CSV table of C-alpha atoms and ligand atoms in Angstrom, one decimal:
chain,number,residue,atom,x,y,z
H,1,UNK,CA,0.0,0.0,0.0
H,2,UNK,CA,1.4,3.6,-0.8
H,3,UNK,CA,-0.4,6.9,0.1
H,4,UNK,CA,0.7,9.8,-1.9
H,5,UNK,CA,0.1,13.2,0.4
H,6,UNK,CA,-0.1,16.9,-1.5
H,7,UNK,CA,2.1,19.0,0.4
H,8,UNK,CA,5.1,18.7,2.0
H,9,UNK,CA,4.7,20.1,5.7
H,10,UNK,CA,5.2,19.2,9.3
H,11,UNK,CA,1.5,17.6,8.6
H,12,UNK,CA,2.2,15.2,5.7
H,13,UNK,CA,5.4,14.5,7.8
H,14,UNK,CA,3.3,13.7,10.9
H,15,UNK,CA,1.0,11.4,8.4
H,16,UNK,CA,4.0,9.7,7.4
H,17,UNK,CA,5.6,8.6,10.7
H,18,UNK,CA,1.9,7.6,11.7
H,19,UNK,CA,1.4,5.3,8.8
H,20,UNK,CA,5.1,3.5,8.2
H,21,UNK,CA,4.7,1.6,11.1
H,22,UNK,CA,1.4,0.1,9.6
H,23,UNK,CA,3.8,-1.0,6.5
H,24,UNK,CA,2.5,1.5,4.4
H,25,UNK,CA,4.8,3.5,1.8
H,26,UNK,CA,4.5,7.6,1.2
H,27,UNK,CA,5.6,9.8,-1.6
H,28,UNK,CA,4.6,14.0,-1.0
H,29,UNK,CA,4.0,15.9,-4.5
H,30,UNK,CA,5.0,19.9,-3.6
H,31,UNK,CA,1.9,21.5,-4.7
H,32,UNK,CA,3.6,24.1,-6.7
H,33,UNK,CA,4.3,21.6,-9.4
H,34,UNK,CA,6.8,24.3,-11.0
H,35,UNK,CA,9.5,23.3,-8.5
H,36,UNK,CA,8.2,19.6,-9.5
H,37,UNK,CA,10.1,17.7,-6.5
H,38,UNK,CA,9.0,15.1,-4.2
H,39,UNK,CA,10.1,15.9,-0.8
H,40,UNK,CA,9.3,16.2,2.5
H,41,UNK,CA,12.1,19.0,4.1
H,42,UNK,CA,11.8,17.0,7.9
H,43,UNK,CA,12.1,13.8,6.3
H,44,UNK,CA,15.0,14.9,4.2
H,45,UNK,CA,13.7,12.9,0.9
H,46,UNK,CA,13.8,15.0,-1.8
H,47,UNK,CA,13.4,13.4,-5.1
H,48,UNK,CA,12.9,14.6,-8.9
H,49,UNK,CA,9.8,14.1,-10.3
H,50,UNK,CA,8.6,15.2,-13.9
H,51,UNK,CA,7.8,18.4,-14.2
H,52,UNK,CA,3.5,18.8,-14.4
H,53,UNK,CA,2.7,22.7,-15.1
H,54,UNK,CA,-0.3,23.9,-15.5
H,55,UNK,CA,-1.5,25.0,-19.5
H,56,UNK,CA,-4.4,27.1,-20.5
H,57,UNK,CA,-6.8,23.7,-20.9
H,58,UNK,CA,-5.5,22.1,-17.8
H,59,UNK,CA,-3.1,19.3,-16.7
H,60,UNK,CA,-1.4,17.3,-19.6
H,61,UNK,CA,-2.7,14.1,-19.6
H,62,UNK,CA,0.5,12.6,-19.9
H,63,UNK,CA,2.6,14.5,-17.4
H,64,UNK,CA,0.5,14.0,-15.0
H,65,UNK,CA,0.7,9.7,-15.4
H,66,UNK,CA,4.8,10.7,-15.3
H,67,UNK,CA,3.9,12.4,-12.0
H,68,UNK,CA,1.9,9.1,-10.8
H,69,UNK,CA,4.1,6.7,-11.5
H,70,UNK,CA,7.2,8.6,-10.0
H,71,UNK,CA,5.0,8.8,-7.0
H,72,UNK,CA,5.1,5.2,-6.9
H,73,UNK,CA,1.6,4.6,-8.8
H,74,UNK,CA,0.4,5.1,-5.1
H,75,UNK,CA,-3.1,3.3,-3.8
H,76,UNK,CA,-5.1,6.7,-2.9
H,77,UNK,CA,-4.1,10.5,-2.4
H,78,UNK,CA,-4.5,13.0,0.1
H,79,UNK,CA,-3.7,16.5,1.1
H,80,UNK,CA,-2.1,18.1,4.0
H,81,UNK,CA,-4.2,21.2,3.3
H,82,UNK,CA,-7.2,22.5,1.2
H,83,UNK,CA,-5.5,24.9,-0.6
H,84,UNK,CA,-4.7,22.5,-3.7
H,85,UNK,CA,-6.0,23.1,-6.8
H,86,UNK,CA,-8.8,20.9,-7.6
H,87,UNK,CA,-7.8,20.6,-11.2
H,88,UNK,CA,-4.4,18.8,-9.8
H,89,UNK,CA,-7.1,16.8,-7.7
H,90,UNK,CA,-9.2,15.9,-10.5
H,91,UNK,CA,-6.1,14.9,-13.3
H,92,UNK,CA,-4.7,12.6,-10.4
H,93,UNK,CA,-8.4,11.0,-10.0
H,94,UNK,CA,-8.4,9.3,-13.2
H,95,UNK,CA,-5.6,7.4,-11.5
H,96,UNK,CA,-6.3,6.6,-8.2
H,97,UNK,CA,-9.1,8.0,-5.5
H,98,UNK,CA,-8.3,10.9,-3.8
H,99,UNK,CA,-9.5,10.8,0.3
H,100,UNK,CA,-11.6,13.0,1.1
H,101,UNK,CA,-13.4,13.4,-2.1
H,102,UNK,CA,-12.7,16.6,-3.9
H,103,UNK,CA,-16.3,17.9,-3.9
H,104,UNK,CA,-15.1,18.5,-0.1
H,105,UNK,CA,-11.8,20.0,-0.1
H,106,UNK,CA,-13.3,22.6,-2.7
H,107,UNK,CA,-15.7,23.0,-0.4
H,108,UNK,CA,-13.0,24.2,2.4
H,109,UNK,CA,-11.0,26.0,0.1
H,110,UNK,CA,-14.0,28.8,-0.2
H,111,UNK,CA,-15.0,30.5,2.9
H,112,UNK,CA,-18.4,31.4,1.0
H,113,UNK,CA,-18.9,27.7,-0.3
H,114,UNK,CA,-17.8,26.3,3.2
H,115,UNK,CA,-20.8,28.6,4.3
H,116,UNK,CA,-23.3,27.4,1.9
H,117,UNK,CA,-22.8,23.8,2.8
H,118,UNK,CA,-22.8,24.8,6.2
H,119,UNK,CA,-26.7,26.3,5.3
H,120,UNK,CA,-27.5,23.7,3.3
H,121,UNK,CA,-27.4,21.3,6.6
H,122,UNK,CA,-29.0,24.3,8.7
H,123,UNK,CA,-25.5,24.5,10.5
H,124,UNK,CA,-25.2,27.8,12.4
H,125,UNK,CA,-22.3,29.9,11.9
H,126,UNK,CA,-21.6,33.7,12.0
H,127,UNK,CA,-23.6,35.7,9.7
H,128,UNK,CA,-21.9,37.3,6.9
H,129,UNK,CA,-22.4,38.9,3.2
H,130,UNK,CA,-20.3,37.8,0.0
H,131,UNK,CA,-17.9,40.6,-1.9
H,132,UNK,CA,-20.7,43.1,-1.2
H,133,UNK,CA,-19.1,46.4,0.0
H,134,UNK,CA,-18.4,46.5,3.6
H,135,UNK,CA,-19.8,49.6,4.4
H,136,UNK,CA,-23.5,48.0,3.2
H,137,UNK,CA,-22.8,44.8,5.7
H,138,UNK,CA,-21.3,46.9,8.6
H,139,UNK,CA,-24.7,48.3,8.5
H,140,UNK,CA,-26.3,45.6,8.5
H,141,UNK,CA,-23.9,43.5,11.1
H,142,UNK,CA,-22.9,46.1,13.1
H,143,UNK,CA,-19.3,47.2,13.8
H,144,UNK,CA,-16.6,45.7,14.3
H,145,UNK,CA,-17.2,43.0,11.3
H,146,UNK,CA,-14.4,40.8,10.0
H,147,UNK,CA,-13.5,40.8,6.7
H,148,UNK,CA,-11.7,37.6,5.6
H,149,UNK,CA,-10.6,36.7,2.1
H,150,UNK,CA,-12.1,33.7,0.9
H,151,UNK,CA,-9.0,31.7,0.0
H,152,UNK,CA,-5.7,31.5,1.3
H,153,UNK,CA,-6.8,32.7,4.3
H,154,UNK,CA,-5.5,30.5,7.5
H,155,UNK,CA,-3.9,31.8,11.1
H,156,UNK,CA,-5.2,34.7,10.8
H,157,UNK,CA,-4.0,36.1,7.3
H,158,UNK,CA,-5.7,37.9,5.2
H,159,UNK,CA,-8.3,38.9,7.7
H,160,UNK,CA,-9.4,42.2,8.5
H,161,UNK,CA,-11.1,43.7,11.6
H,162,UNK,CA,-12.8,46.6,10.5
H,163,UNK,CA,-13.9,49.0,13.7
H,164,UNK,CA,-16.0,51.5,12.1
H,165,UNK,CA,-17.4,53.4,9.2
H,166,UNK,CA,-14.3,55.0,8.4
H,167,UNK,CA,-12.3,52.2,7.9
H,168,UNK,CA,-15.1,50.3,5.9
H,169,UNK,CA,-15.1,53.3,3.8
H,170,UNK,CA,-11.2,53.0,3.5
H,171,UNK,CA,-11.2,49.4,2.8
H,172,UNK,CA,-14.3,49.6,-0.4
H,173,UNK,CA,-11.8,51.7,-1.6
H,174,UNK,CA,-9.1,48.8,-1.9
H,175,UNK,CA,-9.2,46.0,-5.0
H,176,UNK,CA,-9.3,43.1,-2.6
H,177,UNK,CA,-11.4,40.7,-4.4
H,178,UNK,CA,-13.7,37.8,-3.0
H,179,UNK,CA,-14.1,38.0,0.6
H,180,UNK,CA,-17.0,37.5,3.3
H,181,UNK,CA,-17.6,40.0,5.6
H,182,UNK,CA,-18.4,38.2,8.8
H,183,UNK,CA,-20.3,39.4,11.9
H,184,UNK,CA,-17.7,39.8,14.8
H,185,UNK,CA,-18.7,36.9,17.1
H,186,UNK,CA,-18.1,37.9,21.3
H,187,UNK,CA,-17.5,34.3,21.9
H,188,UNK,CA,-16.9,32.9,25.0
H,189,UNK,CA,-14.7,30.0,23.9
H,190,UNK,CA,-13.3,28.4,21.0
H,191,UNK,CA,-13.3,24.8,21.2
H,192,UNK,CA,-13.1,21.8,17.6
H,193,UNK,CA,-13.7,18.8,17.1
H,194,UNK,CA,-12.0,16.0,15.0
H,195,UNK,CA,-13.3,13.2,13.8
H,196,UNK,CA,-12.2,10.3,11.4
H,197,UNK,CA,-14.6,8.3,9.0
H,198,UNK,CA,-13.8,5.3,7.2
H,199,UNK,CA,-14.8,3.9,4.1
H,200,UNK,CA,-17.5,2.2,5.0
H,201,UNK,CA,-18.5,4.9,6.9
H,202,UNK,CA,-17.9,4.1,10.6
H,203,UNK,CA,-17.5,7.5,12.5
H,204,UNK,CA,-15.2,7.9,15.6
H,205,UNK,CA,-15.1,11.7,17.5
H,206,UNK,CA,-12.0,12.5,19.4
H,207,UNK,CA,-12.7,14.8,22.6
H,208,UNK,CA,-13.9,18.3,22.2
H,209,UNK,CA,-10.7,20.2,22.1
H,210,UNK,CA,-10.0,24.0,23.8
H,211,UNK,CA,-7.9,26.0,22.1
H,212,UNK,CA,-6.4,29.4,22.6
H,213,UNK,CA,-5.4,32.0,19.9
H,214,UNK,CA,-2.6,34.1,20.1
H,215,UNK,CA,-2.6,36.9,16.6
H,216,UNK,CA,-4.9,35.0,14.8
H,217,UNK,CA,-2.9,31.8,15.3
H,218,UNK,CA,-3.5,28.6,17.4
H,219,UNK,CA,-0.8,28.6,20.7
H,220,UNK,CA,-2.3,26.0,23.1
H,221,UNK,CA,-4.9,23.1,23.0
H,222,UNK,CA,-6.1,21.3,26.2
H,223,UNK,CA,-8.6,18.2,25.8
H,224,UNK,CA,-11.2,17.5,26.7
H,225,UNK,CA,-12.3,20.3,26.8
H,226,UNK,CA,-13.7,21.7,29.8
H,227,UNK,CA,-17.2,23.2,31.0
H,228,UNK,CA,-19.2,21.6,27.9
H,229,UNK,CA,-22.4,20.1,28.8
H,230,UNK,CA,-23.3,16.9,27.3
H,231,UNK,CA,-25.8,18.6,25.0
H,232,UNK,CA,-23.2,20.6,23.6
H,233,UNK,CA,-20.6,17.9,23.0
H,234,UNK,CA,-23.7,15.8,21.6
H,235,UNK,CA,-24.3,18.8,19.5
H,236,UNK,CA,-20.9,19.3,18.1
H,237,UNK,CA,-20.7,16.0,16.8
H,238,UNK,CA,-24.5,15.5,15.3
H,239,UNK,CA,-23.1,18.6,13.0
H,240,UNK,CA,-19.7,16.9,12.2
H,241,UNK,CA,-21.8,13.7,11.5
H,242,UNK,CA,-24.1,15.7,8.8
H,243,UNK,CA,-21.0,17.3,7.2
H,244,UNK,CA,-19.1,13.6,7.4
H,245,UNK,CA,-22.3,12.1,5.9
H,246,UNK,CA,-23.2,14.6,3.2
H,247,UNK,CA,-19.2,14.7,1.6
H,248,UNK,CA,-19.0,10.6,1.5
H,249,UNK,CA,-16.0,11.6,3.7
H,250,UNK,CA,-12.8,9.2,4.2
H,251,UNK,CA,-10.6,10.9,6.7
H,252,UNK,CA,-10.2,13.1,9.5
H,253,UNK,CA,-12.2,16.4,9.3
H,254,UNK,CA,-11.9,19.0,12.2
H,255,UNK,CA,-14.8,21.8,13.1
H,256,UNK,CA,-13.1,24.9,14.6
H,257,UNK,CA,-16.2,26.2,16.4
H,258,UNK,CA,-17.3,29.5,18.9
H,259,UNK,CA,-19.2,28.9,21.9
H,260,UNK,CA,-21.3,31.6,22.1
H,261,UNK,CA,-23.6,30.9,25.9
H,262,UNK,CA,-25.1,27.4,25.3
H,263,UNK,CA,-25.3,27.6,21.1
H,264,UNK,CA,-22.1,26.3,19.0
H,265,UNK,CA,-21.2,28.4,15.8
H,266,UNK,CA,-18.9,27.2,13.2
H,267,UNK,CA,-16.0,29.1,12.4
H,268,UNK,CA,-14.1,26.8,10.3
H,269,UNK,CA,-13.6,23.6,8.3
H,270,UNK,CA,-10.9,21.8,8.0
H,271,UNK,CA,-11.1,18.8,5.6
H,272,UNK,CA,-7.5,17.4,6.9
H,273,UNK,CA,-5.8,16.1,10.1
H,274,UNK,CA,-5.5,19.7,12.3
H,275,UNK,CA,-3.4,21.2,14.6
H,276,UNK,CA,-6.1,21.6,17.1
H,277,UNK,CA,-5.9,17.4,17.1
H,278,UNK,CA,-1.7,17.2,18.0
H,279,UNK,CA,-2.5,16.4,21.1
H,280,UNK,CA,-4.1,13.1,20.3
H,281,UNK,CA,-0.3,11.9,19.6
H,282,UNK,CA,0.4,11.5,23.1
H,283,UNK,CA,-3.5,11.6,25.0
H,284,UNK,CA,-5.6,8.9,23.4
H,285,UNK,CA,-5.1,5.4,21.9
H,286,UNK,CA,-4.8,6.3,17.9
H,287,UNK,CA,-3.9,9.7,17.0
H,288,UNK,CA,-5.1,11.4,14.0
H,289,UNK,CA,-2.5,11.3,12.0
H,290,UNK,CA,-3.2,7.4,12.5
H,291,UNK,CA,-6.5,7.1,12.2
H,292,UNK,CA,-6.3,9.3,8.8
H,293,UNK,CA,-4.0,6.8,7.4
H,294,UNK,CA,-6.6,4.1,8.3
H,295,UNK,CA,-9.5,5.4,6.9
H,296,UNK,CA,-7.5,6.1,3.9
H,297,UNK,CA,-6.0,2.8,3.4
H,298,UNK,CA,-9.4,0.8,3.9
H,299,UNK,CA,-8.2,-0.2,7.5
H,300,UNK,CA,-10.5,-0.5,10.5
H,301,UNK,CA,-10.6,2.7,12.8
H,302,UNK,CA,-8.4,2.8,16.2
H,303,UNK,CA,-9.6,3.9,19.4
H,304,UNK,CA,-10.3,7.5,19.7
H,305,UNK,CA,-10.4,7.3,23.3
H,306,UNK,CA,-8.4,9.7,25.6
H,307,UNK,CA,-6.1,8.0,27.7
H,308,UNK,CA,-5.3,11.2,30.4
H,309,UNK,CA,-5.5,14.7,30.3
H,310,UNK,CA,-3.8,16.4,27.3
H,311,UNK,CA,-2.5,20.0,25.9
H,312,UNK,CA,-0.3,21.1,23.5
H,313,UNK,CA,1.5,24.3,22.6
H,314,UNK,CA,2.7,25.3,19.7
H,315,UNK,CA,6.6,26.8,18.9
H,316,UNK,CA,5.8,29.7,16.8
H,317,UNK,CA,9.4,31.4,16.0
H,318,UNK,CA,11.1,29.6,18.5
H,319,UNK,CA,14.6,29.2,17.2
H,320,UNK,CA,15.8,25.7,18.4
H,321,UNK,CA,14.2,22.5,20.0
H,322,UNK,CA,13.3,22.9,23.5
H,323,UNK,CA,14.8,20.0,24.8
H,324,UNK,CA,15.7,21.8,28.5
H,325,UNK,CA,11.8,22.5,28.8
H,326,UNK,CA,10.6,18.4,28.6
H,327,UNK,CA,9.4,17.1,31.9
H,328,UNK,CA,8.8,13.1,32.1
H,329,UNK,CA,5.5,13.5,30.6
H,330,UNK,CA,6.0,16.1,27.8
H,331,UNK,CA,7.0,14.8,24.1
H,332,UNK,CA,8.6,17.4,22.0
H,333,UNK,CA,8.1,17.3,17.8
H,334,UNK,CA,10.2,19.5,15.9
H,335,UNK,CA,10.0,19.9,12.4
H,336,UNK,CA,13.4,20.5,11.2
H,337,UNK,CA,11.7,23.8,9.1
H,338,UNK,CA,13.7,26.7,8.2
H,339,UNK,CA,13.4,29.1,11.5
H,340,UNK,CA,11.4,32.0,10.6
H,341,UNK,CA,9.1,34.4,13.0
H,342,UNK,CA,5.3,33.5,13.3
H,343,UNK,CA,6.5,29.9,11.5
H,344,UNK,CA,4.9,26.9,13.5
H,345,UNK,CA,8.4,25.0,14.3
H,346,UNK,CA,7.4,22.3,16.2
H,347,UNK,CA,4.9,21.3,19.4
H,348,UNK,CA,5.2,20.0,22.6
H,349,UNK,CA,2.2,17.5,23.7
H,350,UNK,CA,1.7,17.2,27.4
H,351,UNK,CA,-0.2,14.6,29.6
H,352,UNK,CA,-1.3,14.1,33.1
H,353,UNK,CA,-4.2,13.0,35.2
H,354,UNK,CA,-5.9,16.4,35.7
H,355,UNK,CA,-6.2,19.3,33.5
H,356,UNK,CA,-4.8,21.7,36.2
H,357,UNK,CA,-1.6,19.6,35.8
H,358,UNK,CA,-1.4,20.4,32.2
H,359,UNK,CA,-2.4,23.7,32.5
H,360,UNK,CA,0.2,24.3,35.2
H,361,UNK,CA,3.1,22.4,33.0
H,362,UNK,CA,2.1,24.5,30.1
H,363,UNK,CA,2.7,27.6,31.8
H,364,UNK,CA,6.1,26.2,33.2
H,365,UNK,CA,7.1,25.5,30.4
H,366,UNK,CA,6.3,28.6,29.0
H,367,UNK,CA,7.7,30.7,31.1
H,368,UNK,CA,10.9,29.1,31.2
L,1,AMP,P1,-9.8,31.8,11.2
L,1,AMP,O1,-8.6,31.9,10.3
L,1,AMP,O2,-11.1,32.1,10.5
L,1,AMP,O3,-9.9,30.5,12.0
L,1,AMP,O4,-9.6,32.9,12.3
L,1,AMP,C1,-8.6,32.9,13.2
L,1,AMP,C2,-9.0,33.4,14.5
L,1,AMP,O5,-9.6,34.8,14.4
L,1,AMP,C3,-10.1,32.6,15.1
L,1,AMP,O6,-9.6,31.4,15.8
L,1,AMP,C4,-10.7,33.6,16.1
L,1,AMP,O7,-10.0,33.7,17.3
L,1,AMP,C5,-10.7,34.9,15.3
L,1,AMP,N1,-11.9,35.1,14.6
L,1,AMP,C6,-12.2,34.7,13.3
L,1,AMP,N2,-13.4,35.0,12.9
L,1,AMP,C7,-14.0,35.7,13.9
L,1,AMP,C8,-15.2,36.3,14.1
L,1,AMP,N3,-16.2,36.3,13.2
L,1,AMP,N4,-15.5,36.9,15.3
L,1,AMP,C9,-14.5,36.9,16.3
L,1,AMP,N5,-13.3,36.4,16.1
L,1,AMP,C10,-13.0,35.8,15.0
């Protein structure tokens, strides 16, 4: 069995070292197909593969078989993130199936078409208005509003918080093109959810999952998380179930959502394992990166259950590994990236039998 994996991040890496223990073999296409290499920068393989760019009509026909056979004519393909262009997607479909189907990664690659499917299953999520002018929708919303562009748009970039009139006056002046202009949610929390379906369509939901922000970007993740009624966690993963359902989904999929008082709101989709899921490497039974690699290879699930208390921080800009800062029940994952300031470097997973431990370790850890 061979997996083939678009991208070649610390997530494809993370798929990789889940799934060669299972046997199973992995080759990474580098989504800009210009550079045409194979490689995986933590792993250290970086191969040649035949060049497969992009003409007026599409894919070649033929390049693209070049590309799948020096991949290793792999069983199935999947993607570390959702911006991949769907024509790639759809050229490498003739040759094998790509997990999860490409109906949903398009899906998540839109914020507006990630919100249609959303209202399409009467999931609720913020309010918003598509490339109108922002002036018309901060009327409407009510100031601040968020203006996020509908691709390309992850930790926090390209996003806009727009306070008032005169800055919605300032930004209809700009040519920023599609964007949704969002409602600014006061939330009280954000918590997600991951969950993997397999290919016959057995669903397993890992713990609800807090997670703090720092700019935009995820910094910590503590699971379960806490202060969620049974309603709500019930909630949270009826809605993943409609979503898992709808797309005929193989994979992990994670739901970034608000918790607004009693009521869940969906920020964000994710059709891919997620950093708001690291934690699973070291707190339950199967991580994610695992149980993607099952579902994708026809396997049965693992266990989703957590086995302690569990958080995770992420090493944004931090210049080497941290290996003075591990306790006895920390792991450390670096990912050997090229150091650069608001770059995710590497994480550091923590367990223990109470949150407060975590919490405290975290802190520790954080201050040291
Ligand atoms: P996103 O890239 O959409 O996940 O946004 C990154 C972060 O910005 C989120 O995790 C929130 O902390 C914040 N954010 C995004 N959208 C909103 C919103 N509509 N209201 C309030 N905060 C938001």
């Amino acid at each position: 069995m061979r997996i083939a994996i678009v991208g070649c991040g610390q997530l494809s890496r993370m798929m990789a070292l889940a799934g060669l223990p299972l046997g199973i073999k992995f080759s990474f296409i580098h989504d800009d197909l210009s550079q045409s290499l194979s490689c995986v920068e933590g792993l250290g393989v970086v191969k040649e593969l035949p060049a497969a760019t992009k003409g007026s009509d599409g894919y070649d026909r033929q390049k693209i078989e070049q590309l799948y056979k020096a991949l290793g004519e792999p069983d199935c393909i999947s993607v570390e993130k959702e911006q991949v262009d769907p024509a790639l997607l759809q050229a490498l479909a003739e040759f094998c199936p790509i997990y999860p189907g490409i109906a949903a990664i398009k899906a998540c690659q839109h914020r507006a078409k990630e919100k249609q499917l959303l209202a399409d299953l009467a999931i609720p999520t913020s309010p918003f208005f598509y490339n109108s002018r922002v002036l018309e929708a901060g009327q409407v919303l009510g100031y601040p509003v968020m203006v996020k562009s509908c691709r390309e748009g992850y930790d926090g970039k390209n996003q806009w918080l727009i306070k008032n009139e005169d800055e919605a006056n300032a930004f209809d002046k700009l040519t920023i093109e599609d964007y949704i202009i969002e409602a600014f949610v006061a939330f009280d929390k954000e918590i997600s959810l991951l969950s993997v379906r397999s290919q016959s369509g057995q669903i397993k939901h890992y713990s609800l999952t807090d997670n703090e922000h720092e700019r935009g970007m995820l910094k910590r993740s503590y699971a379960p998380a806490m202060d969620i009624s049974n309603a709500m966690e019930q909630q949270a993963q009826q809605y993943m179930e409609m979503l898992l359902n709808k797309l005929d989904y193989v994979g992990v999929m994670a739901i970034e959502f608000f918790v607004v008082g009693d009521k869940l709101m969906v920020n964000e989709l994710a059709p891919r394992v997620h950093n708001s899921g690291h934690w699973t490497q070291l707190g339950t039974l199967t991580c994610q990166f695992e149980n993607h690699i099952r579902a994708l290879a026809g396997l049965s699930l693992g266990s989703t259950q957590q086995i302690g208390a569990a958080g995770m921080v992420n090493l944004i800009g931090t210049a080497k590994p941290p290996f003075d800062a591990l306790t006895e029940n920390a792991k450390l994952y670096w990912y050997n990236k090229t150091v650069k300031a608001n770059r995710k470097l590497g994480h550091v997973n923590f367990i223990a039998e109470n949150q407060a431990i975590v919490k405290q370790q975290i802190a520790q850890f954080e201050c040291c």
